[in-house]
CSV table of C-alpha atoms and ligand atoms in Angstrom, one decimal:
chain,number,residue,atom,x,y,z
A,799,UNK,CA,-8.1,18.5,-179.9
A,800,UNK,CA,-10.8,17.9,-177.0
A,801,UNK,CA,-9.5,15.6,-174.7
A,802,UNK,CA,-11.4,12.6,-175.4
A,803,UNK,CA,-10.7,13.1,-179.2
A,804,UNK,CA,-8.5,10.1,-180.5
A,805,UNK,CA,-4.6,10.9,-180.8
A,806,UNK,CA,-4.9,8.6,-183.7
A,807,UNK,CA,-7.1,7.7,-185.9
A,808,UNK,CA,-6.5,4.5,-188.9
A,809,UNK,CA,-9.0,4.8,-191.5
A,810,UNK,CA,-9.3,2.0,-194.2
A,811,UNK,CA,-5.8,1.5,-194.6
A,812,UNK,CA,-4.4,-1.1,-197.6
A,813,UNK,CA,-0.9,-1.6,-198.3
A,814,UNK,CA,0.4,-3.2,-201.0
A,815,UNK,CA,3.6,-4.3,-202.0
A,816,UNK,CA,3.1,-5.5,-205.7
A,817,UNK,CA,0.9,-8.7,-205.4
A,818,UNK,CA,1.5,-8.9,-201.8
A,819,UNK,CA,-1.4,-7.2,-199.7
A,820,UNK,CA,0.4,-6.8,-196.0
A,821,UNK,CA,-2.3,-4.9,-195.1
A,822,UNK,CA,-6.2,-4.4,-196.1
A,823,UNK,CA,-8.5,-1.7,-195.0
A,824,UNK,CA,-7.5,-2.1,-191.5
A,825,UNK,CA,-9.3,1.0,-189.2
A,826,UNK,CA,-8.6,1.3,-185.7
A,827,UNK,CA,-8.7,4.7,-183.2
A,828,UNK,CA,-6.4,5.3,-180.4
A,829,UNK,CA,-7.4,7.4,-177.5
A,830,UNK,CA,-5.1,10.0,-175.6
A,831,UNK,CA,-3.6,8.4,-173.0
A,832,UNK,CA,-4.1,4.5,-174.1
A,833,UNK,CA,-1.3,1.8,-174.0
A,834,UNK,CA,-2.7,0.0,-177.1
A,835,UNK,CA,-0.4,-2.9,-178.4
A,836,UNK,CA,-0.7,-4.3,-181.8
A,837,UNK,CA,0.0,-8.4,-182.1
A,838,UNK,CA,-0.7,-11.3,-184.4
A,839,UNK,CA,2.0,-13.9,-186.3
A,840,UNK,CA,4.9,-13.5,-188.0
A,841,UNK,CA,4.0,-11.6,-191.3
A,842,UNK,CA,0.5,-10.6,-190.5
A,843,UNK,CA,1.4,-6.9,-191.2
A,844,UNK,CA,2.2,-5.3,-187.8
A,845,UNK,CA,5.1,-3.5,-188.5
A,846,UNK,CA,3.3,-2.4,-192.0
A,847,UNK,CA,1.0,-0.7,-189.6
A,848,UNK,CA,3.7,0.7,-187.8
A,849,UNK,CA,5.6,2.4,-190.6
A,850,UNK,CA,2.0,3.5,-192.2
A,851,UNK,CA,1.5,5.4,-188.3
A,852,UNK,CA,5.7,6.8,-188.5
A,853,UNK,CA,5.1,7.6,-192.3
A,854,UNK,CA,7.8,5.5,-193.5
A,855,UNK,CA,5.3,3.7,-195.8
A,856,UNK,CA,2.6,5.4,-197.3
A,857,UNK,CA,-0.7,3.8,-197.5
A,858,UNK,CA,-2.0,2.6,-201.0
A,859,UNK,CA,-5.1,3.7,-199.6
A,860,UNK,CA,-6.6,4.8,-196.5
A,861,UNK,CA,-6.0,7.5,-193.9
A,862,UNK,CA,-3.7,8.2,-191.0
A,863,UNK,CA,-4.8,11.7,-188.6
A,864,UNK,CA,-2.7,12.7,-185.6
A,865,UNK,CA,-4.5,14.7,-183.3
A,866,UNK,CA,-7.4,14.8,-186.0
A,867,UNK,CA,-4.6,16.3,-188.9
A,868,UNK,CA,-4.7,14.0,-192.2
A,869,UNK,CA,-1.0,13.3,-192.0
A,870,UNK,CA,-1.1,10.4,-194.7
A,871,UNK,CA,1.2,12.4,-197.2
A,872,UNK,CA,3.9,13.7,-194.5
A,873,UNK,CA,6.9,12.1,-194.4
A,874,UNK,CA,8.2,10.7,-191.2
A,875,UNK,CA,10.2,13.8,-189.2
A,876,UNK,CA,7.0,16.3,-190.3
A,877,UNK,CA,5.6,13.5,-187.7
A,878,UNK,CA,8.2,13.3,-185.6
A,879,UNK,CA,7.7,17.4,-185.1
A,880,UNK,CA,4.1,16.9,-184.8
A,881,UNK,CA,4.8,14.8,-181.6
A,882,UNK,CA,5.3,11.3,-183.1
A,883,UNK,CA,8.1,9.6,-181.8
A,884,UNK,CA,9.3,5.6,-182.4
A,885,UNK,CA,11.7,2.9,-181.6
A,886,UNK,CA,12.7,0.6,-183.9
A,887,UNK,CA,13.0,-3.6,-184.3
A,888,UNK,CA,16.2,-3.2,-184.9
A,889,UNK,CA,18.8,-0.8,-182.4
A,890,UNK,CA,19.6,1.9,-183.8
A,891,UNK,CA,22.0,3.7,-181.8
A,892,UNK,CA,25.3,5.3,-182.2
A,893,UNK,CA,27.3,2.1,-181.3
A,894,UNK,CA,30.6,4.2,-180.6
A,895,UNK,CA,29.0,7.0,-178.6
A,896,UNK,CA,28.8,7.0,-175.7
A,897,UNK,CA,25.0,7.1,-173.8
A,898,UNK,CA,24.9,10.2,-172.8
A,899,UNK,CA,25.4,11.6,-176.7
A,900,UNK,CA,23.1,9.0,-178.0
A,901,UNK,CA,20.3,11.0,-176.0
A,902,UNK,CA,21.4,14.6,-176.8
A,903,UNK,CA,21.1,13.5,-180.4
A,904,UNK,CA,17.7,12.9,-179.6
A,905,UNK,CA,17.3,16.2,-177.9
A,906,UNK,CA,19.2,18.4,-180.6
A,907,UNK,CA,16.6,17.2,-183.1
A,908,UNK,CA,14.2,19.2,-180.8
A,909,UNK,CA,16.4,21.7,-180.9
A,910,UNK,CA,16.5,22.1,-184.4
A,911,UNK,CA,13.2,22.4,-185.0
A,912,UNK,CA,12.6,24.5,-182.7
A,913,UNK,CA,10.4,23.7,-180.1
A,914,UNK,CA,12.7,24.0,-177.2
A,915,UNK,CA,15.0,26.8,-178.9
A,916,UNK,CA,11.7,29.0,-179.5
A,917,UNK,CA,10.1,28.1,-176.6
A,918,UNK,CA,13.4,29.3,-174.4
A,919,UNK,CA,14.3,32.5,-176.7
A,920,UNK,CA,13.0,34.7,-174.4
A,921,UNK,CA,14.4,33.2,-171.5
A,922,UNK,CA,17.8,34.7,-172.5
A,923,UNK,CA,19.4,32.3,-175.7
A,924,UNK,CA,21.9,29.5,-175.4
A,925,UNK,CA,22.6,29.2,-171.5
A,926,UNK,CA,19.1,28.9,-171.2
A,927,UNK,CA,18.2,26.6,-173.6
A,928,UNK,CA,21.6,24.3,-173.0
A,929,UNK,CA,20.5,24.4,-169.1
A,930,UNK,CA,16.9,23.0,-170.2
A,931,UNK,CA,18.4,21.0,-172.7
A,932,UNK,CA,20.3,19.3,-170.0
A,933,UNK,CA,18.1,19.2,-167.3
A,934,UNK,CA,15.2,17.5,-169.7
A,935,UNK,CA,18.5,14.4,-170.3
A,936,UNK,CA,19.0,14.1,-166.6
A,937,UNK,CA,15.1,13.8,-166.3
A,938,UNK,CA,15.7,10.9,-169.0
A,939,UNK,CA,18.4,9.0,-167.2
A,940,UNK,CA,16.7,9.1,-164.0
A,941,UNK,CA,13.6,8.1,-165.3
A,942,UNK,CA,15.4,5.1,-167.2
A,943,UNK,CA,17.9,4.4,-164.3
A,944,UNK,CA,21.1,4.7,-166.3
A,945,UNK,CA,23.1,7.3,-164.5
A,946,UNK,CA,25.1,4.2,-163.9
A,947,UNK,CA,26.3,4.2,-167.6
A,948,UNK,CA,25.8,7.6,-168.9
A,949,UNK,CA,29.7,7.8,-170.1
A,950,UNK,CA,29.5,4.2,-171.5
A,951,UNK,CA,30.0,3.4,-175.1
A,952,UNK,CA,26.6,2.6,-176.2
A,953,UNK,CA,27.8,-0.4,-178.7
A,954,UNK,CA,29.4,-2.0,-174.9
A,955,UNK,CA,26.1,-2.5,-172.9
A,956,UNK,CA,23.9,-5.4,-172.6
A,957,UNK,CA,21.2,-5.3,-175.4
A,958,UNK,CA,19.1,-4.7,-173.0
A,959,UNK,CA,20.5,-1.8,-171.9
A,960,UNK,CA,21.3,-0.6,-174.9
A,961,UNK,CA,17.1,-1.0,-175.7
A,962,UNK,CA,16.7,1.0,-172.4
A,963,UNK,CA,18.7,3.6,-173.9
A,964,UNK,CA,17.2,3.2,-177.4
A,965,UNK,CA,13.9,4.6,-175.5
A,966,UNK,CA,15.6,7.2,-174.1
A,967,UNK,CA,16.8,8.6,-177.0
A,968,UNK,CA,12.9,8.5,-178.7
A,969,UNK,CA,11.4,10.0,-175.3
A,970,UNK,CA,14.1,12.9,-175.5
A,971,UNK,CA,12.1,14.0,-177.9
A,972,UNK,CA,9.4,14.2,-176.1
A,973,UNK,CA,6.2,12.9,-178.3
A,974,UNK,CA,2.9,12.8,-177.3
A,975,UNK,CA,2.6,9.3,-179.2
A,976,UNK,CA,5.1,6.5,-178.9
A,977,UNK,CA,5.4,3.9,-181.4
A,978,UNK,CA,7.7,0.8,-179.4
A,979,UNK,CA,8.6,-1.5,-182.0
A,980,UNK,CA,9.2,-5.0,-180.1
A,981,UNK,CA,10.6,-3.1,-177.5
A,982,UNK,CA,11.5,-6.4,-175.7
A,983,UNK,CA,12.9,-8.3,-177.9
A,984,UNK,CA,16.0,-10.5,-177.0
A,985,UNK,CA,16.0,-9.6,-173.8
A,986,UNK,CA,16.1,-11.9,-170.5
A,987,UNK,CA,12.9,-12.0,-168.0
A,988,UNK,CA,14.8,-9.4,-165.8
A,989,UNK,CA,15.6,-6.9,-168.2
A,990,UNK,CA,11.8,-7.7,-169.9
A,991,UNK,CA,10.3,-7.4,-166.1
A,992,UNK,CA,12.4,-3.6,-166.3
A,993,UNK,CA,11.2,-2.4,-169.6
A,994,UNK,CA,7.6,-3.5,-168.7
A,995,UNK,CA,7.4,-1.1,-165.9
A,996,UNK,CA,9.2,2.1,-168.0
A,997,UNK,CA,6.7,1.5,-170.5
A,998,UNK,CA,3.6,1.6,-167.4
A,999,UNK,CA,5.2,4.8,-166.1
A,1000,UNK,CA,5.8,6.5,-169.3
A,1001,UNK,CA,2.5,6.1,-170.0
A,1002,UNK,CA,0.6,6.6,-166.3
A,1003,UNK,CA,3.6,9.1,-165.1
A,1004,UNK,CA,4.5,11.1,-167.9
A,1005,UNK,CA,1.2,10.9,-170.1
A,1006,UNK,CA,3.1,9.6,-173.6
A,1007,UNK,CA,0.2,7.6,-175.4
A,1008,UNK,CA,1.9,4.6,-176.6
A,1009,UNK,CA,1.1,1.9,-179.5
A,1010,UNK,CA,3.5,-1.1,-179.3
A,1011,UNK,CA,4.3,-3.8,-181.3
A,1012,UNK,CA,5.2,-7.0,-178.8
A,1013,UNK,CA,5.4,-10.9,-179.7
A,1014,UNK,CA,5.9,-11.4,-175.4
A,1015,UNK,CA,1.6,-12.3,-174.8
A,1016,UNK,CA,2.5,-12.2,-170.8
A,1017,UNK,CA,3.8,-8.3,-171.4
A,1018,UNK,CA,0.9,-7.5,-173.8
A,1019,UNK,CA,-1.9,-8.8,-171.7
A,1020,UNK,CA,-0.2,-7.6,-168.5
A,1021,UNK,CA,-0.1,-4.0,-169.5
A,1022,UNK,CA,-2.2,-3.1,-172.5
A,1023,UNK,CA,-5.5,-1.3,-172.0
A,1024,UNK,CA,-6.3,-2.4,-176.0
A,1025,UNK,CA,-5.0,-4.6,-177.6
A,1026,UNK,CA,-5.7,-4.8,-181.6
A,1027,UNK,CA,-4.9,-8.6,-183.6
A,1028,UNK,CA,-3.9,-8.8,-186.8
A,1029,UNK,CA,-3.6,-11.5,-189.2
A,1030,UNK,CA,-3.1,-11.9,-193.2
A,1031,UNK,CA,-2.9,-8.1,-193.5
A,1032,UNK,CA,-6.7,-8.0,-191.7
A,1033,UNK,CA,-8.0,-6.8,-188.3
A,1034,UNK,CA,-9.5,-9.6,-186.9
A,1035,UNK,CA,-9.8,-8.6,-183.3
A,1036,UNK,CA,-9.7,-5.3,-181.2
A,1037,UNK,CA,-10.6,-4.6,-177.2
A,1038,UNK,CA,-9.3,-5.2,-173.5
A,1039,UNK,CA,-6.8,-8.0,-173.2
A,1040,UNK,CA,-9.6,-10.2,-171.5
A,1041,UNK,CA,-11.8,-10.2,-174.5
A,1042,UNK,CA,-9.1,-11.0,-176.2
A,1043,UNK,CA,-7.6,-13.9,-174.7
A,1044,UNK,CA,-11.1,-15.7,-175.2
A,1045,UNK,CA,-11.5,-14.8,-178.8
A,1046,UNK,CA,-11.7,-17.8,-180.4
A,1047,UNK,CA,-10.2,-16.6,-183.5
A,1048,UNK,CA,-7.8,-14.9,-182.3
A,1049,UNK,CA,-7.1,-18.4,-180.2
A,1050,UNK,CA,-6.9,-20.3,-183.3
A,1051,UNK,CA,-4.8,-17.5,-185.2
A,1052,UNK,CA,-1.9,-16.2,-182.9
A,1053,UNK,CA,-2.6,-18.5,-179.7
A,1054,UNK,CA,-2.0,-21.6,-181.6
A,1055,UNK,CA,-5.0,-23.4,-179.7
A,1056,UNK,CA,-4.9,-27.2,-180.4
A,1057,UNK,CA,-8.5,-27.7,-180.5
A,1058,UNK,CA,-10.6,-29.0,-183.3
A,1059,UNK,CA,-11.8,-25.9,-184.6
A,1060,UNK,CA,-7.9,-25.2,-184.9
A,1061,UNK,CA,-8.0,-26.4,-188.6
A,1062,UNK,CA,-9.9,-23.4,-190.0
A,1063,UNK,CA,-7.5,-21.2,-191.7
A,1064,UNK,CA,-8.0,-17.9,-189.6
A,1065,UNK,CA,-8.6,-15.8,-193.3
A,1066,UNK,CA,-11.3,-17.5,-194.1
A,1067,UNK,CA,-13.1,-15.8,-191.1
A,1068,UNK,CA,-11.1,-12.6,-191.0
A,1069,UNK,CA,-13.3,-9.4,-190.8
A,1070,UNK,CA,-14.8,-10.1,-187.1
A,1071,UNK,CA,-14.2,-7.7,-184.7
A,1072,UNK,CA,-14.4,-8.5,-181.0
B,2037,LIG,N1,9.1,-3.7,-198.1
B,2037,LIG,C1,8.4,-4.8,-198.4
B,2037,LIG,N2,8.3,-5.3,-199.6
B,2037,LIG,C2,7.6,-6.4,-199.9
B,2037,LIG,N3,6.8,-7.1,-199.1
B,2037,LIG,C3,6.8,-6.6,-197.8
B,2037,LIG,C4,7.6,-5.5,-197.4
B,2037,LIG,N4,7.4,-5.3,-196.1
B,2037,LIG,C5,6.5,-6.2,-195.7
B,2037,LIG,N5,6.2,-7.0,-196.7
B,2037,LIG,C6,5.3,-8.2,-196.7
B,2037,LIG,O1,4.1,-7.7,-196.1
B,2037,LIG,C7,3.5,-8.7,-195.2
B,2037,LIG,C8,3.4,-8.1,-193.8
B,2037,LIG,O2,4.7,-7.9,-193.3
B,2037,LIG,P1,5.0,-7.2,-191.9
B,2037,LIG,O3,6.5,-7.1,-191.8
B,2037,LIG,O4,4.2,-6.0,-191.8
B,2037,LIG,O5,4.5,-8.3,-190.9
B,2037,LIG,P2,4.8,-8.4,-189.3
B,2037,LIG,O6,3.4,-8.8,-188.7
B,2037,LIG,O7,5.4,-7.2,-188.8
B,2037,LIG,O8,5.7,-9.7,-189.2
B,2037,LIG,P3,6.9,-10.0,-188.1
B,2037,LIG,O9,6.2,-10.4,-186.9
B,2037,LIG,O10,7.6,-11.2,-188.8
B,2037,LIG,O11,7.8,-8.8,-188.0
B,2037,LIG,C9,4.5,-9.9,-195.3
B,2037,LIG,O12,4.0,-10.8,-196.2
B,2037,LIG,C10,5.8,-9.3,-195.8
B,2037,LIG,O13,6.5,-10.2,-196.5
């Protein structure tokens, strides 16, 4: 993969659940390196994109490629070992472990497939790989600022801690994308003001590519470099957060603009791009 070729590419992607059509031929590419955030209203098919990108859903039709591989018929940890890596709406740590093991869980799935074990085998077996092993956690904690809590039981903490430490789990495993579903959802302006900058660094600092799903339009058009709209399962809007602000339909869909034109139903125009 040259380095301007897309880490991702979306290509005429429907998915339909019965009658229900949450998503329809949707096409998007995401370059190496972008912060590209996915938005639009409650059921317009944003986490349907998601789990088509993770492979939890497969598409009914369309294309998904990671680093220019068709990867629409691999399940999600063939993705995960590809360099995919996601958070999820929901937490979903270990509630009675404590932080610390609630990374390394993250890391031993490296380790089981490999990457780190193979890459370290010649380096002299399990000292080596448990001394890299560890050292790559403490990069983690630093990074994320909870040394403070590293022997905490996760299910104690804040939720917004315990989102911090969500992440940290999903960057121990080091993908080259990121998928962050909502990741700041619930939290306070402090703790949103916090994840906001780990995001910026994890992407500027450490390189990680990252697609996010975020209802916060302050975050989004803070940090995003794209930002792509959705609405009714359709992509009705893609580009820089400035062209986006001033779409008009994207004004009238997600904005909620109370001007006149506010009465057109957003699907009867969906199909513009910005
Ligand atoms: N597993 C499923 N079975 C049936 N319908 C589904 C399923 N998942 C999603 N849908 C439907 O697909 C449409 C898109 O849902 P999706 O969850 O992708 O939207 P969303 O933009 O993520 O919404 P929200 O912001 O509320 O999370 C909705 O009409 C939803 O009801």
């Amino acid at each position: 993969m040259s380095k301007d070729s897309p880490i991702l590419e979306v290509r005429d992607v429907s998915l339909h659940f019965g009658g229900v059509r949450a998503l329809t031929m949707v096409s998007t590419t995401v370059a190496a390196g972008a912060l590209f955030a996915i938005i639009g209203p409650n059921g317009a098919g944003k986490t349907s994109m998601m789990n088509c990108i993770s492979g939890r859903y497969r598409p009914t039709q369309g294309k998904v490629l990671f680093k220019g591989r068709d990867v629409t018929a691999l399940p999600p940890d063939r993705r995960t070992g590809l360099g995919l890596g996601r958070t999820f709406q929901n937490l979903a740590l270990f509630g009675h472990m404590s932080v610390l093991d609630n990374i390394m869980v993250g890391r031993h799935h490296l380790l089981r497939n490999g990457f780190v074990g193979g890459a370290l085998y010649w380096l002299g077996g399990t000292q080596a790989e448990e001394l890299e092993h560890r050292r790559a956690v403490e990069d983690i904690i630093d990074f994320l600022e909870i040394g403070a809590i590293r022997k905490a039981t996760a299910g104690t903490l804040s939720y917004g801690l315990r989102k911090r430490v969500e992440l940290a789990r999903a960057i121990a495993l080091k993908p080259d994308l990121i998928l962050l579903d909502e990741p700041m959802a619930g939290m306070n302006q402090e703790e949103k003001e916090d994840m906001a900058r780990f995001i910026v660094d994890l992407n500027e600092e450490w390189g990680m590519t990252v697609i996010m799903i975020e209802h916060d339009m302050g975050v989004v058009m803070d940090i995003s470099h794209t930002v792509m709209v959705l609405d009714f399962g359709q992509k009705i809007a893609e580009g820089p957060p400035a062209a986006i602000m001033a779409h008009p339909q994207v004004r009238r869909a997600y904005l909620g603009e109370n001007d006149d034109d506010a009465a057109v139903p957003p699907a009867k125009t969906a199909g513009e791009t910005a």
